[in-house]
N, CA, C and O atoms as CSV, one atom per row, in Angstrom:
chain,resi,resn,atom,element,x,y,z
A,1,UNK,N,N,0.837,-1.186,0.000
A,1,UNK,CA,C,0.000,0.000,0.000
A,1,UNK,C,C,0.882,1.251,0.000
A,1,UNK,O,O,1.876,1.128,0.716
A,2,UNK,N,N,0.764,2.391,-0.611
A,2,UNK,CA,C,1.120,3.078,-0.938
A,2,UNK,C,C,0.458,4.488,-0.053
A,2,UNK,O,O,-0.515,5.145,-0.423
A,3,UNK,N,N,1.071,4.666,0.878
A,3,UNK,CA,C,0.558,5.908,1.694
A,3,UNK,C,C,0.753,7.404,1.130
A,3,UNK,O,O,-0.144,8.245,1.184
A,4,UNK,N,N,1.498,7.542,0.811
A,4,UNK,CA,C,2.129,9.396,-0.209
A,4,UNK,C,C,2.240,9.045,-1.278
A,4,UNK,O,O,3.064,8.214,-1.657
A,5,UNK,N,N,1.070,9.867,-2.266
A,5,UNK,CA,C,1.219,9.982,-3.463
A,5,UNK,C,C,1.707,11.491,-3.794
A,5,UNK,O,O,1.177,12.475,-3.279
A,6,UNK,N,N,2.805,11.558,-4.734
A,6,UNK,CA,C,3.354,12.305,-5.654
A,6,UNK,C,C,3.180,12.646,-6.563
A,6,UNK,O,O,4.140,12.326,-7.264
A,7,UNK,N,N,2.442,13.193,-7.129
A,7,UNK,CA,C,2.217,13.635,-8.752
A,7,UNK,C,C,2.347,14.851,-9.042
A,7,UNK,O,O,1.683,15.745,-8.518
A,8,UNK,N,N,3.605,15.088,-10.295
A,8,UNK,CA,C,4.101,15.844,-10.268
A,8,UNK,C,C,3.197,15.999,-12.248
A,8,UNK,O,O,2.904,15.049,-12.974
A,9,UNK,N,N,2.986,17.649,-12.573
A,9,UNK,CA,C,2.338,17.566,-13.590
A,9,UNK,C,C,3.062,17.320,-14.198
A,9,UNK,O,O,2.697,16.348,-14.859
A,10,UNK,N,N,4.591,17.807,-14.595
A,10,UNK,CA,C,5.454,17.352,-15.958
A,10,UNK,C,C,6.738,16.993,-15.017
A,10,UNK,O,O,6.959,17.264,-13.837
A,11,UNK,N,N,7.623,16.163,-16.151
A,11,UNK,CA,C,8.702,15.593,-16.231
A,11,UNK,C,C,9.759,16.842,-15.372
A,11,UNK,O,O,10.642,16.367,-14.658
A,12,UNK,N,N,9.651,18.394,-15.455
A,12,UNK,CA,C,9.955,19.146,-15.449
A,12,UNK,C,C,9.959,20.046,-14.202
A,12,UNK,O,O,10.300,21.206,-13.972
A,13,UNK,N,N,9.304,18.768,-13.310
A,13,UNK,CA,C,8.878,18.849,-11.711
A,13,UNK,C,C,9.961,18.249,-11.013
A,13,UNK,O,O,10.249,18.769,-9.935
A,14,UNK,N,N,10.726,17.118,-11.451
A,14,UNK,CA,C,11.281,16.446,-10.664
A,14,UNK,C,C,12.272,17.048,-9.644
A,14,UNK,O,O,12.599,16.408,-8.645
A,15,UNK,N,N,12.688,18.127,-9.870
A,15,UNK,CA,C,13.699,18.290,-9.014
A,15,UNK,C,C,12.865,19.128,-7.401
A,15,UNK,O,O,13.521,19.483,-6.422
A,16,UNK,N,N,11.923,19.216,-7.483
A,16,UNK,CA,C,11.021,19.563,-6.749
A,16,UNK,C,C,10.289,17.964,-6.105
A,16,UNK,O,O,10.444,17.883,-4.887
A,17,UNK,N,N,9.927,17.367,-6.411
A,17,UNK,CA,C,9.833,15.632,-5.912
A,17,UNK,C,C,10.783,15.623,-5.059
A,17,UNK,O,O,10.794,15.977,-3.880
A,18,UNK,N,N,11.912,15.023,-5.989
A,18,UNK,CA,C,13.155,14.863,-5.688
A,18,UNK,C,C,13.377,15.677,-3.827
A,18,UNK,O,O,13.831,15.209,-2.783
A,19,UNK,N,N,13.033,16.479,-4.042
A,19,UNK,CA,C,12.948,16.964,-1.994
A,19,UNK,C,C,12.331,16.262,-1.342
A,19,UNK,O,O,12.858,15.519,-0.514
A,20,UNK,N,N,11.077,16.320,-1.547
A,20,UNK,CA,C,10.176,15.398,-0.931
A,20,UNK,C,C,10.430,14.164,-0.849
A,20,UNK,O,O,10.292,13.543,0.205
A,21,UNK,N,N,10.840,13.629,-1.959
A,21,UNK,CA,C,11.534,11.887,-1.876
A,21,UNK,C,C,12.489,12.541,-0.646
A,21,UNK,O,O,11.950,12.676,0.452
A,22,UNK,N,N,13.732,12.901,-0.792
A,22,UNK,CA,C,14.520,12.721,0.223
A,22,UNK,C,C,13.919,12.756,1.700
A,22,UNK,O,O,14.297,12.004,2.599
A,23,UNK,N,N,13.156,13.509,1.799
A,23,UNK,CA,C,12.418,13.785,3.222
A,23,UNK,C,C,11.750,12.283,3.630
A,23,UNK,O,O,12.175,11.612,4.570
A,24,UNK,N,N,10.452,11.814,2.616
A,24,UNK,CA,C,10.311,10.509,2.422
A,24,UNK,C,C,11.246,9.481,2.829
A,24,UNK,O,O,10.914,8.762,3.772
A,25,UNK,N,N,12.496,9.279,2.198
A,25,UNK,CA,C,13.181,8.367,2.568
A,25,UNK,C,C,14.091,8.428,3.777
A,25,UNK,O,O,15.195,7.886,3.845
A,26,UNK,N,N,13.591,9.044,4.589
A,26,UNK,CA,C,13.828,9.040,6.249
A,26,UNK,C,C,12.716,8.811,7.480
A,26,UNK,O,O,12.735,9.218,8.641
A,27,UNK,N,N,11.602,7.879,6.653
A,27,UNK,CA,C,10.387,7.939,7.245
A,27,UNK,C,C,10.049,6.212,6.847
A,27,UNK,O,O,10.738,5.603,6.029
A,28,UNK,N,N,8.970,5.636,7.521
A,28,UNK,CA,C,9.033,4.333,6.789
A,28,UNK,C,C,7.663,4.419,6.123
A,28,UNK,O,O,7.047,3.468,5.643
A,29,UNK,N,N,7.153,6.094,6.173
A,29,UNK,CA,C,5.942,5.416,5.033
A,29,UNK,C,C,6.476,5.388,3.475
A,29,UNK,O,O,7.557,5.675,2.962
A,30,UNK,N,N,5.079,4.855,2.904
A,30,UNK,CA,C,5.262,4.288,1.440
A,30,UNK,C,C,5.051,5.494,0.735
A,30,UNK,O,O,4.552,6.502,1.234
A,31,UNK,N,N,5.421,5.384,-0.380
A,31,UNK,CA,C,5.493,6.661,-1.317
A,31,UNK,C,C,5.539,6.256,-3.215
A,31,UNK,O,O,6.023,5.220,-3.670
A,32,UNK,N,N,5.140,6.962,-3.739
A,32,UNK,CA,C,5.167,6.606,-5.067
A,32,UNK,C,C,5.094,7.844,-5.483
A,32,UNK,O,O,4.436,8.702,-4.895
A,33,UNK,N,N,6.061,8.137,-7.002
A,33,UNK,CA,C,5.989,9.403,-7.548
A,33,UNK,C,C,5.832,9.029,-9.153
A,33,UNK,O,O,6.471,8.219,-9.825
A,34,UNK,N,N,4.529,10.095,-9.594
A,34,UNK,CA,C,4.192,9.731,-10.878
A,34,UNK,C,C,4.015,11.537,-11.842
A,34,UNK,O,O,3.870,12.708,-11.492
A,35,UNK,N,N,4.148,10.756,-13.190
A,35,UNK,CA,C,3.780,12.636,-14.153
A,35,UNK,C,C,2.536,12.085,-14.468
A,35,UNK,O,O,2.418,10.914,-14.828
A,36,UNK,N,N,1.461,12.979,-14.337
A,36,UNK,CA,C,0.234,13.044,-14.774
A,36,UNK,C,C,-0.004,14.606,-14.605
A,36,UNK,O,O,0.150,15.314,-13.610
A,37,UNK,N,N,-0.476,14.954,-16.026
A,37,UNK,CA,C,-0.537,16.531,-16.437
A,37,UNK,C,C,-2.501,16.478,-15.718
A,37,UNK,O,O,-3.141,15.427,-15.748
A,38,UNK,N,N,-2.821,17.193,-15.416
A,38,UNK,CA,C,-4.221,17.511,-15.131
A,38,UNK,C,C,-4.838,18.315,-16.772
A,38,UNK,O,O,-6.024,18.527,-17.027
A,39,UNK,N,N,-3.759,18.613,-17.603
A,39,UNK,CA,C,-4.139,19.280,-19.016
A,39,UNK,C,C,-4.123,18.270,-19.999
A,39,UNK,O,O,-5.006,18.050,-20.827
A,40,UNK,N,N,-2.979,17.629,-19.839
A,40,UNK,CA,C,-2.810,16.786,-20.685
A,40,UNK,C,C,-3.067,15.162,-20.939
A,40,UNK,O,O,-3.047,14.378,-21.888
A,41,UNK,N,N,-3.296,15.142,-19.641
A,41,UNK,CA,C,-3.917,13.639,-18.979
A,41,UNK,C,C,-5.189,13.533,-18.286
A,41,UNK,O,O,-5.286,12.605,-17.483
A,42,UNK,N,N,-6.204,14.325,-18.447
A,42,UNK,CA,C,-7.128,14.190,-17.237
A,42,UNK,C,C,-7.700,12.916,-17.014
A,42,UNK,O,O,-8.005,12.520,-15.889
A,43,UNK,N,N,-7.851,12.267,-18.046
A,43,UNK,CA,C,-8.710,10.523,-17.671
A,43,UNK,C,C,-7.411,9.715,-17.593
A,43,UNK,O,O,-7.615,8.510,-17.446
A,44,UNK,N,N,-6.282,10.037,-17.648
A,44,UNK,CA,C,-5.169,8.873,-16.917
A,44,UNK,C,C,-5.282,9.582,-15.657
A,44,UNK,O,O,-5.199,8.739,-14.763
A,45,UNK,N,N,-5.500,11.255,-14.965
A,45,UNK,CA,C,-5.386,11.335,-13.796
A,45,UNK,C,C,-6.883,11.019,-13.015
A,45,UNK,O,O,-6.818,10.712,-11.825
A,46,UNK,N,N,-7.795,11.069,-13.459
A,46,UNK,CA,C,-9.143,10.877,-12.957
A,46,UNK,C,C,-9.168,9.127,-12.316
A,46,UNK,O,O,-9.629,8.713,-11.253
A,47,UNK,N,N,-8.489,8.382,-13.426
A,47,UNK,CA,C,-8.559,6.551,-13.092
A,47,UNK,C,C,-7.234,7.157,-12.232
A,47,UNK,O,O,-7.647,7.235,-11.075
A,48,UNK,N,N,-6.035,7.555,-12.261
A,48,UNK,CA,C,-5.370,7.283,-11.136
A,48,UNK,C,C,-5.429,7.661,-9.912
A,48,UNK,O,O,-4.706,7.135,-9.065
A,49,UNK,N,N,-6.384,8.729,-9.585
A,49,UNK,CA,C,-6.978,9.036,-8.182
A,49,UNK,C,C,-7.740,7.860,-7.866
A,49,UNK,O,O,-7.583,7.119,-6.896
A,50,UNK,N,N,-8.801,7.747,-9.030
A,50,UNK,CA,C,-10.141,7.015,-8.471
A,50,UNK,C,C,-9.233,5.345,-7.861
A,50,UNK,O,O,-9.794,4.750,-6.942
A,51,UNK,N,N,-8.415,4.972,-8.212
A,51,UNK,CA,C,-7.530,3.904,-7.578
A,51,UNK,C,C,-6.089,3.736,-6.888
A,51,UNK,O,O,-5.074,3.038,-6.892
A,52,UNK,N,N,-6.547,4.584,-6.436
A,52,UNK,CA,C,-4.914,5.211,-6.266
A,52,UNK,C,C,-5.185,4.790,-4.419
A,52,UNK,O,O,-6.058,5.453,-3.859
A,53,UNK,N,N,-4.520,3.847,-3.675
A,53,UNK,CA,C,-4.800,3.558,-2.004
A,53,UNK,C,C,-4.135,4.460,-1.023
A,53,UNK,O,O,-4.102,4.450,0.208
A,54,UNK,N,N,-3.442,5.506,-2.224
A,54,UNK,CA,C,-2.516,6.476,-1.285
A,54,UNK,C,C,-3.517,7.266,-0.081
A,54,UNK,O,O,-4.737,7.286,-0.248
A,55,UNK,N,N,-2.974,7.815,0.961
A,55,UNK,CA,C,-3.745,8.099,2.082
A,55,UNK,C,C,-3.792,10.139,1.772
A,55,UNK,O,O,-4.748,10.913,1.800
A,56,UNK,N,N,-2.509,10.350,1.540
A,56,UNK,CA,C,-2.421,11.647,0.852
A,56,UNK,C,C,-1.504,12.210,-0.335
A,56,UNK,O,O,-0.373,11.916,-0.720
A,57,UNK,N,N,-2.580,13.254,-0.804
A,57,UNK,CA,C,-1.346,13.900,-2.397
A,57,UNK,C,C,-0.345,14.545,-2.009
A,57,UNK,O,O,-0.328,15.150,-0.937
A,58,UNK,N,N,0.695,14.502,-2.885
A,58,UNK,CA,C,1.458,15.491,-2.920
A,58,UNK,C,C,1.415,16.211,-4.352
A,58,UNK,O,O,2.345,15.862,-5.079
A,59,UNK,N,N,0.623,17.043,-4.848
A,59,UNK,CA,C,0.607,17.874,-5.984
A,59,UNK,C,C,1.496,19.010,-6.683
A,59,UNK,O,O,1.302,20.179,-6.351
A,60,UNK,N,N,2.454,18.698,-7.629
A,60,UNK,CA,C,3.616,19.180,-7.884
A,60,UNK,C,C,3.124,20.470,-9.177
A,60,UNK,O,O,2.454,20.082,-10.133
A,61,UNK,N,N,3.361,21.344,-9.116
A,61,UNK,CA,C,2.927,22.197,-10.300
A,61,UNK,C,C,3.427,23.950,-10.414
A,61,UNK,O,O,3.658,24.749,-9.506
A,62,UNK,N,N,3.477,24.143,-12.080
A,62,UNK,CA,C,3.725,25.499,-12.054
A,62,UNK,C,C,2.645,25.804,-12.873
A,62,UNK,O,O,1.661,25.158,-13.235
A,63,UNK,N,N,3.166,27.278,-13.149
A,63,UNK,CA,C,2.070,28.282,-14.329
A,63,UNK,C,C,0.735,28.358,-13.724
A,63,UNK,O,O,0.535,28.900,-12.637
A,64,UNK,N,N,-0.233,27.774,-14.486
A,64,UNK,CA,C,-1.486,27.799,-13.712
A,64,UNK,C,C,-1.941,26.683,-12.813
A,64,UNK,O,O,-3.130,26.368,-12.749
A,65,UNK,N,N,-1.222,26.226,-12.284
A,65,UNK,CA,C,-0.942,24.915,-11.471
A,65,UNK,C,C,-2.247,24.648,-11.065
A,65,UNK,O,O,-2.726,25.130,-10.038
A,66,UNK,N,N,-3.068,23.628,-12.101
A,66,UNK,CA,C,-4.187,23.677,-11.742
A,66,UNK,C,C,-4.413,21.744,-11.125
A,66,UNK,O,O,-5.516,21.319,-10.781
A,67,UNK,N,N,-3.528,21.140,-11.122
A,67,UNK,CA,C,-3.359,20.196,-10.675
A,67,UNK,C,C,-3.515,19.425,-9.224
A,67,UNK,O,O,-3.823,18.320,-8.777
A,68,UNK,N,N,-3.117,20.684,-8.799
A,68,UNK,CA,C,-3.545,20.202,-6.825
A,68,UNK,C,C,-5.197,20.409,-6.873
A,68,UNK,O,O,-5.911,19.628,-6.244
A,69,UNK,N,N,-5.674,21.319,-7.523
A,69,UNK,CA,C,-7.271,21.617,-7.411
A,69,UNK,C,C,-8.128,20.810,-8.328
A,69,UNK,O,O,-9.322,21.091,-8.438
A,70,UNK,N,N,-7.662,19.951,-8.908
A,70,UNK,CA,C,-8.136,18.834,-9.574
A,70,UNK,C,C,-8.584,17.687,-9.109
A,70,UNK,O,O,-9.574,16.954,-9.109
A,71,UNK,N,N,-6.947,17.842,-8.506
A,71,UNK,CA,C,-6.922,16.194,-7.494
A,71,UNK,C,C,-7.731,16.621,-6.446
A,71,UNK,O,O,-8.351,15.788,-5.784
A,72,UNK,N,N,-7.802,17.735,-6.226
A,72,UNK,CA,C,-8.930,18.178,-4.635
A,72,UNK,C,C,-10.326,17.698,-4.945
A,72,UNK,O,O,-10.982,16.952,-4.219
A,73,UNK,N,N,-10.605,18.066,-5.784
A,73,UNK,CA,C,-11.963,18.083,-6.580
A,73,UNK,C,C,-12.226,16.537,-6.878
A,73,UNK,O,O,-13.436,16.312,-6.856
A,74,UNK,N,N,-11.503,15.468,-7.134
A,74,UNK,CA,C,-12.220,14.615,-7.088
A,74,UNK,C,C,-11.708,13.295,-6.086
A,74,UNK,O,O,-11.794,12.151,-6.531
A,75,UNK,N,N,-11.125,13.576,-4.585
A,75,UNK,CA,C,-11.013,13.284,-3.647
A,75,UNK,C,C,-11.397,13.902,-1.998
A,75,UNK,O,O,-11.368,15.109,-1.761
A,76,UNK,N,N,-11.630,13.214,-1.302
A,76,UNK,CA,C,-11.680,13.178,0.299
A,76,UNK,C,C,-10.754,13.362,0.969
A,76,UNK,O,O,-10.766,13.901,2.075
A,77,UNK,N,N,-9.531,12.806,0.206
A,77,UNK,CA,C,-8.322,12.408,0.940
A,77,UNK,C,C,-7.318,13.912,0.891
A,77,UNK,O,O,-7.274,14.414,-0.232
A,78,UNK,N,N,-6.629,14.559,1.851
A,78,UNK,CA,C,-5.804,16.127,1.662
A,78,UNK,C,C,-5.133,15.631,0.782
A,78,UNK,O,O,-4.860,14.457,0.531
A,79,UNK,N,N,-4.762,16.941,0.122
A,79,UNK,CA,C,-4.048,17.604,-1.122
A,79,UNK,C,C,-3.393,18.568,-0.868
A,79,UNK,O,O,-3.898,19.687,-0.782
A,80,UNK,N,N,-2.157,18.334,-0.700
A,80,UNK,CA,C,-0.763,19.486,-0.361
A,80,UNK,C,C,-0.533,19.804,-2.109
A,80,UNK,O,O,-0.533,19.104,-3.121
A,81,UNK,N,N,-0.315,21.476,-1.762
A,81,UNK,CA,C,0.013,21.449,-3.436
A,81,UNK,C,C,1.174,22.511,-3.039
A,81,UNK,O,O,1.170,23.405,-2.193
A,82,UNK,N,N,2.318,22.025,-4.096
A,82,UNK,CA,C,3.301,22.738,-4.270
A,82,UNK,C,C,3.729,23.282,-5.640
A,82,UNK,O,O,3.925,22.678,-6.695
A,83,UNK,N,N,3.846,24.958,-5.256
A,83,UNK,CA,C,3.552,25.544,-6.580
A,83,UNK,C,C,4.967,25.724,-6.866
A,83,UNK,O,O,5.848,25.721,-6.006
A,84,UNK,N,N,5.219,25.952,-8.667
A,84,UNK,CA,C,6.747,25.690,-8.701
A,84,UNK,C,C,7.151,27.015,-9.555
A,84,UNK,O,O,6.201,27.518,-10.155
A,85,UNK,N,N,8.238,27.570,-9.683
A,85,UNK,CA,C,8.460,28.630,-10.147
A,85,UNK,C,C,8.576,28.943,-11.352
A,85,UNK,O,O,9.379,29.804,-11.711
A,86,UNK,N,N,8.020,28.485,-11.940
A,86,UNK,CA,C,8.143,28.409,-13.646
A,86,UNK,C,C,8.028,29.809,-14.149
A,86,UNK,O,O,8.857,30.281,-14.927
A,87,UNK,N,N,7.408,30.206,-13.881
A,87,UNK,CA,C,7.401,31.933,-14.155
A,87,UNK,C,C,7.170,32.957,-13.090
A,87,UNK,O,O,7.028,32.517,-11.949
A,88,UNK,N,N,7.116,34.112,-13.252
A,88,UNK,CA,C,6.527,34.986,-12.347
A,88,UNK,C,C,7.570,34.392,-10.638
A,88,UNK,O,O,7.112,34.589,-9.512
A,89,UNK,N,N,8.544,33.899,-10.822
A,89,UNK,CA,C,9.161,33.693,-9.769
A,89,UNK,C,C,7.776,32.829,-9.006
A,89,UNK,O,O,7.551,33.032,-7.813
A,90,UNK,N,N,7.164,32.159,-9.567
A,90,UNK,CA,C,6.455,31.105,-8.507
A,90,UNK,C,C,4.927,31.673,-8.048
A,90,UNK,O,O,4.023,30.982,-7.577
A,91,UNK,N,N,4.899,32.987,-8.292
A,91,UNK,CA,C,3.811,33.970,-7.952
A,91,UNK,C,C,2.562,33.482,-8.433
A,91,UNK,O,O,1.726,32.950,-7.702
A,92,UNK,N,N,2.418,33.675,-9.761
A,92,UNK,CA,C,1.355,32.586,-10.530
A,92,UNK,C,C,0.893,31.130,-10.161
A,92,UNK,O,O,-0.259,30.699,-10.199
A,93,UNK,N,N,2.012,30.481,-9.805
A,93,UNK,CA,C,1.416,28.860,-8.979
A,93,UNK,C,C,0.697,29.010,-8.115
A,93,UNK,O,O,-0.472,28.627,-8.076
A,94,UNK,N,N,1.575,29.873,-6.891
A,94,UNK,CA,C,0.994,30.091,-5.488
A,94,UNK,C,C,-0.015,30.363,-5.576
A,94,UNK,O,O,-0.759,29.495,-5.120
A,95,UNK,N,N,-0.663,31.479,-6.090
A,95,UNK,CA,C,-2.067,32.064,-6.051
A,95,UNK,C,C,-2.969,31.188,-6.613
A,95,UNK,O,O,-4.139,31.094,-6.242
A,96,UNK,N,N,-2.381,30.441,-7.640
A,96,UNK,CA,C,-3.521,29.302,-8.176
A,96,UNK,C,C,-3.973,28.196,-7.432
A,96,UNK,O,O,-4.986,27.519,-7.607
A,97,UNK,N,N,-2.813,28.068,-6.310
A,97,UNK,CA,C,-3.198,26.656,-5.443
A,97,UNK,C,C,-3.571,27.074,-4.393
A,97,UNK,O,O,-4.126,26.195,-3.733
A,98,UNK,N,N,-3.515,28.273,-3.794
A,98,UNK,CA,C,-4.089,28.540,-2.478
A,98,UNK,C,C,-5.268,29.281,-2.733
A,98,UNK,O,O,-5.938,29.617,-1.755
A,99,UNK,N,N,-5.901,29.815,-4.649
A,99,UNK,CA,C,-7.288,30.658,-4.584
A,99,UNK,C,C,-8.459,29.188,-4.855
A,99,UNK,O,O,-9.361,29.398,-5.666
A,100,UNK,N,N,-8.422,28.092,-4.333
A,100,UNK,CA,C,-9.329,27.159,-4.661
A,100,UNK,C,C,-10.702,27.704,-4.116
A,100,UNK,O,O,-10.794,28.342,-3.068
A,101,UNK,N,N,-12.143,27.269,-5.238
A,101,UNK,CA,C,-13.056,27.786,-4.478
A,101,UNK,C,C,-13.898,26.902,-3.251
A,101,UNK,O,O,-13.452,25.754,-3.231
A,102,UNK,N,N,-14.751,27.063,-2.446
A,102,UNK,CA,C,-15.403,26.316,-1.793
A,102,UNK,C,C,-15.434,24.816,-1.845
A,102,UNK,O,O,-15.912,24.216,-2.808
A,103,UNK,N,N,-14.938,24.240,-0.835
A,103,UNK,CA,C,-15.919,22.700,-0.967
A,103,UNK,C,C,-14.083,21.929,-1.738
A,103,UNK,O,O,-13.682,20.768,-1.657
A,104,UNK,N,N,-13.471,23.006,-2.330
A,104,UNK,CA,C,-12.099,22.301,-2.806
A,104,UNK,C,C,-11.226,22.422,-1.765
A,104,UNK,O,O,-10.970,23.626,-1.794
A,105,UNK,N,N,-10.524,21.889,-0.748
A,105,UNK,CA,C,-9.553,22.504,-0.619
A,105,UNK,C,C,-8.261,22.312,-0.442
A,105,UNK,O,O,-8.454,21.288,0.214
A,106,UNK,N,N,-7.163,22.396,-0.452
A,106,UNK,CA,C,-5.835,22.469,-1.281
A,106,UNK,C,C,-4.833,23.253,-0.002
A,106,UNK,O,O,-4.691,24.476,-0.022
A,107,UNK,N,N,-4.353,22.619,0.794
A,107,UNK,CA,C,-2.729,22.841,1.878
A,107,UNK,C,C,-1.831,23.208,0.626
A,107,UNK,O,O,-1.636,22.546,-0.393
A,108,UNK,N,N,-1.250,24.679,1.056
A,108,UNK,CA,C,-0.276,24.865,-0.082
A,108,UNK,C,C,1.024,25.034,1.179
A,108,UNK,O,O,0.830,25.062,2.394
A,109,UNK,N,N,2.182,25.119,0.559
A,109,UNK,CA,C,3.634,25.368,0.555
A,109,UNK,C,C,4.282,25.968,0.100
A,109,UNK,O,O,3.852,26.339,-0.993
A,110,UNK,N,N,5.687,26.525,0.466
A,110,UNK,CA,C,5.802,27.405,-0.268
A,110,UNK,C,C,6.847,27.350,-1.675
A,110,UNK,O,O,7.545,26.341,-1.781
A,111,UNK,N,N,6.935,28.208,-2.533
A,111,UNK,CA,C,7.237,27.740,-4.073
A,111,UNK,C,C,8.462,27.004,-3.363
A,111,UNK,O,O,9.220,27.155,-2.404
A,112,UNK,N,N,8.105,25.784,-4.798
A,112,UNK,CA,C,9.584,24.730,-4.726
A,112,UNK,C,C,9.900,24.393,-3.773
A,112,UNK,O,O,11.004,23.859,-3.671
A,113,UNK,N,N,9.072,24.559,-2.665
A,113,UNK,CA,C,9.369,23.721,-1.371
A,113,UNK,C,C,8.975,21.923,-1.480
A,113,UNK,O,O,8.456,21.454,-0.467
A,114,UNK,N,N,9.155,21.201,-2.371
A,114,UNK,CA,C,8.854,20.037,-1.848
A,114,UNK,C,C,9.136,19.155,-0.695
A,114,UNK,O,O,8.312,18.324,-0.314
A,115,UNK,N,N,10.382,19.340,-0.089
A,115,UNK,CA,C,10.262,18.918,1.501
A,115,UNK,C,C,9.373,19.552,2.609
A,115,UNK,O,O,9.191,18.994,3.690
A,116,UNK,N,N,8.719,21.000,2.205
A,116,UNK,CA,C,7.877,20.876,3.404
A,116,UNK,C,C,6.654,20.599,3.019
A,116,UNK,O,O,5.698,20.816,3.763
A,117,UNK,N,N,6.526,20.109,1.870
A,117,UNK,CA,C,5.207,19.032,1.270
A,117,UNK,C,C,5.176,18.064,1.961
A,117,UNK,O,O,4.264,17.736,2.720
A,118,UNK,N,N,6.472,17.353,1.699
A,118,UNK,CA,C,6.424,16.012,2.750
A,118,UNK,C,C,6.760,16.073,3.979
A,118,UNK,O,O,6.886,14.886,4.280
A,119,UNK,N,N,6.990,16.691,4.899
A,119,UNK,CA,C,6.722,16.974,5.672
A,119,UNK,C,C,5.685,17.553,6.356
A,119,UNK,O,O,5.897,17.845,7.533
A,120,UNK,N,N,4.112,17.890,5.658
A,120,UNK,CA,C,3.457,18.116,5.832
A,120,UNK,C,C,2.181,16.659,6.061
A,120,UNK,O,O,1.347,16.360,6.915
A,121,UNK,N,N,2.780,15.931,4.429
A,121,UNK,CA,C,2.277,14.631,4.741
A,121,UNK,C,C,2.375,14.367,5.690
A,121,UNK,O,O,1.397,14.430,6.435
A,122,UNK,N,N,3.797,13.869,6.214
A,122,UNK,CA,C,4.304,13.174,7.591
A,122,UNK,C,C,3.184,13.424,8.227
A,122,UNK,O,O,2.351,12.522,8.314
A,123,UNK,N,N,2.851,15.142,8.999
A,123,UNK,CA,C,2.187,15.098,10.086
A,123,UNK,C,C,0.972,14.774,9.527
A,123,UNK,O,O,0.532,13.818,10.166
A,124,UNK,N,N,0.185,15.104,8.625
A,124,UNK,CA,C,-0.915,13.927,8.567
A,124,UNK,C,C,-1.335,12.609,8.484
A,124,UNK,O,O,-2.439,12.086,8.335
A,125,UNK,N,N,-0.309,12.229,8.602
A,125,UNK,CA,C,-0.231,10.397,8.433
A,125,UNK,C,C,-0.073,10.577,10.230
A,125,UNK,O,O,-0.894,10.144,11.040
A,126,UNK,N,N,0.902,11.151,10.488
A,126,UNK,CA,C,1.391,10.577,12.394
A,126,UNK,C,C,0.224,11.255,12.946
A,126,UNK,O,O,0.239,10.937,14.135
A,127,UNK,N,N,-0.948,12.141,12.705
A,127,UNK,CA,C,-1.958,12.190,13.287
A,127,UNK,C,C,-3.264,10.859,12.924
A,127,UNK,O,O,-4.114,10.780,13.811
A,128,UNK,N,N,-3.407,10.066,11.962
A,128,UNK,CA,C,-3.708,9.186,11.569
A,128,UNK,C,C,-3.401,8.064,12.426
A,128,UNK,O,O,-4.295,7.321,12.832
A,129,UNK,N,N,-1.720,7.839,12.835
A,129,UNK,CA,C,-1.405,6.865,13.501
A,129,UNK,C,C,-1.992,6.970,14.967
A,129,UNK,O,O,-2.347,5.994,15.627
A,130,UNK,N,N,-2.030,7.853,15.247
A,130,UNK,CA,C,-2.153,8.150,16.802
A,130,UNK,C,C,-3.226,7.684,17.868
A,130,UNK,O,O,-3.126,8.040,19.042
């Protein structure tokens, strides 16, 4: 079972993962990191939520990083979204993942922070355990 899911929208994320893995791999939960565009993939990302046993997202994204509010939208389970600096120095992500409307909602971080993504997981999983 796979407790932290990772999905990062493009190939072009990884070095932003790549934190979060490291943080990850000082922890013994499970983790998996995948590219699924929310633009370019929506029915490979729609079947990979709808089966996906992970407990929480980690949503990787720039520009109009509409990816964490996707995955919000068609899950229960939190959605950390980390906006990435692709332009606008990161300005444009941020505002896209933290303006979600009602009924969505979306834990952001700050740009290119993927370790305090996972570290955010963490504490929602060790409140889970408790």
């Amino acid at each position: 079972m796979v407790q932290i899911s990772i999905i990062m929208g493009s190939e072009s994320d990884r070095s932003i993962s790549d934190r979060a893995v490291a943080v990850l791999e000082k922890t013994d939960y499970t983790y998996e990191v995948v590219v699924i565009s929310a633009h370019r993939n929506p029915d490979d990302l729609d079947e990979y939520i709808k089966n996906s046993d992970a407990l929480v997202f980690i949503t990787i994204a720039g520009l109009s990083a509409a990816l964490p509010g996707v995955v919000a939208s068609k899950t229960k389970k939190p959605v950390i979204g980390v906006p990435v600096s692709a332009k606008l120095g990161g300005l444009d992500a941020l505002l896209s993942v933290t303006q979600m409307p009602p009924g969505v909602p979306v834990a952001a971080v700050g740009v290119d922070n993927g370790a305090n993504g996972a570290h955010l997981a963490i504490r929602i999983l060790d409140l889970l355990n408790d």
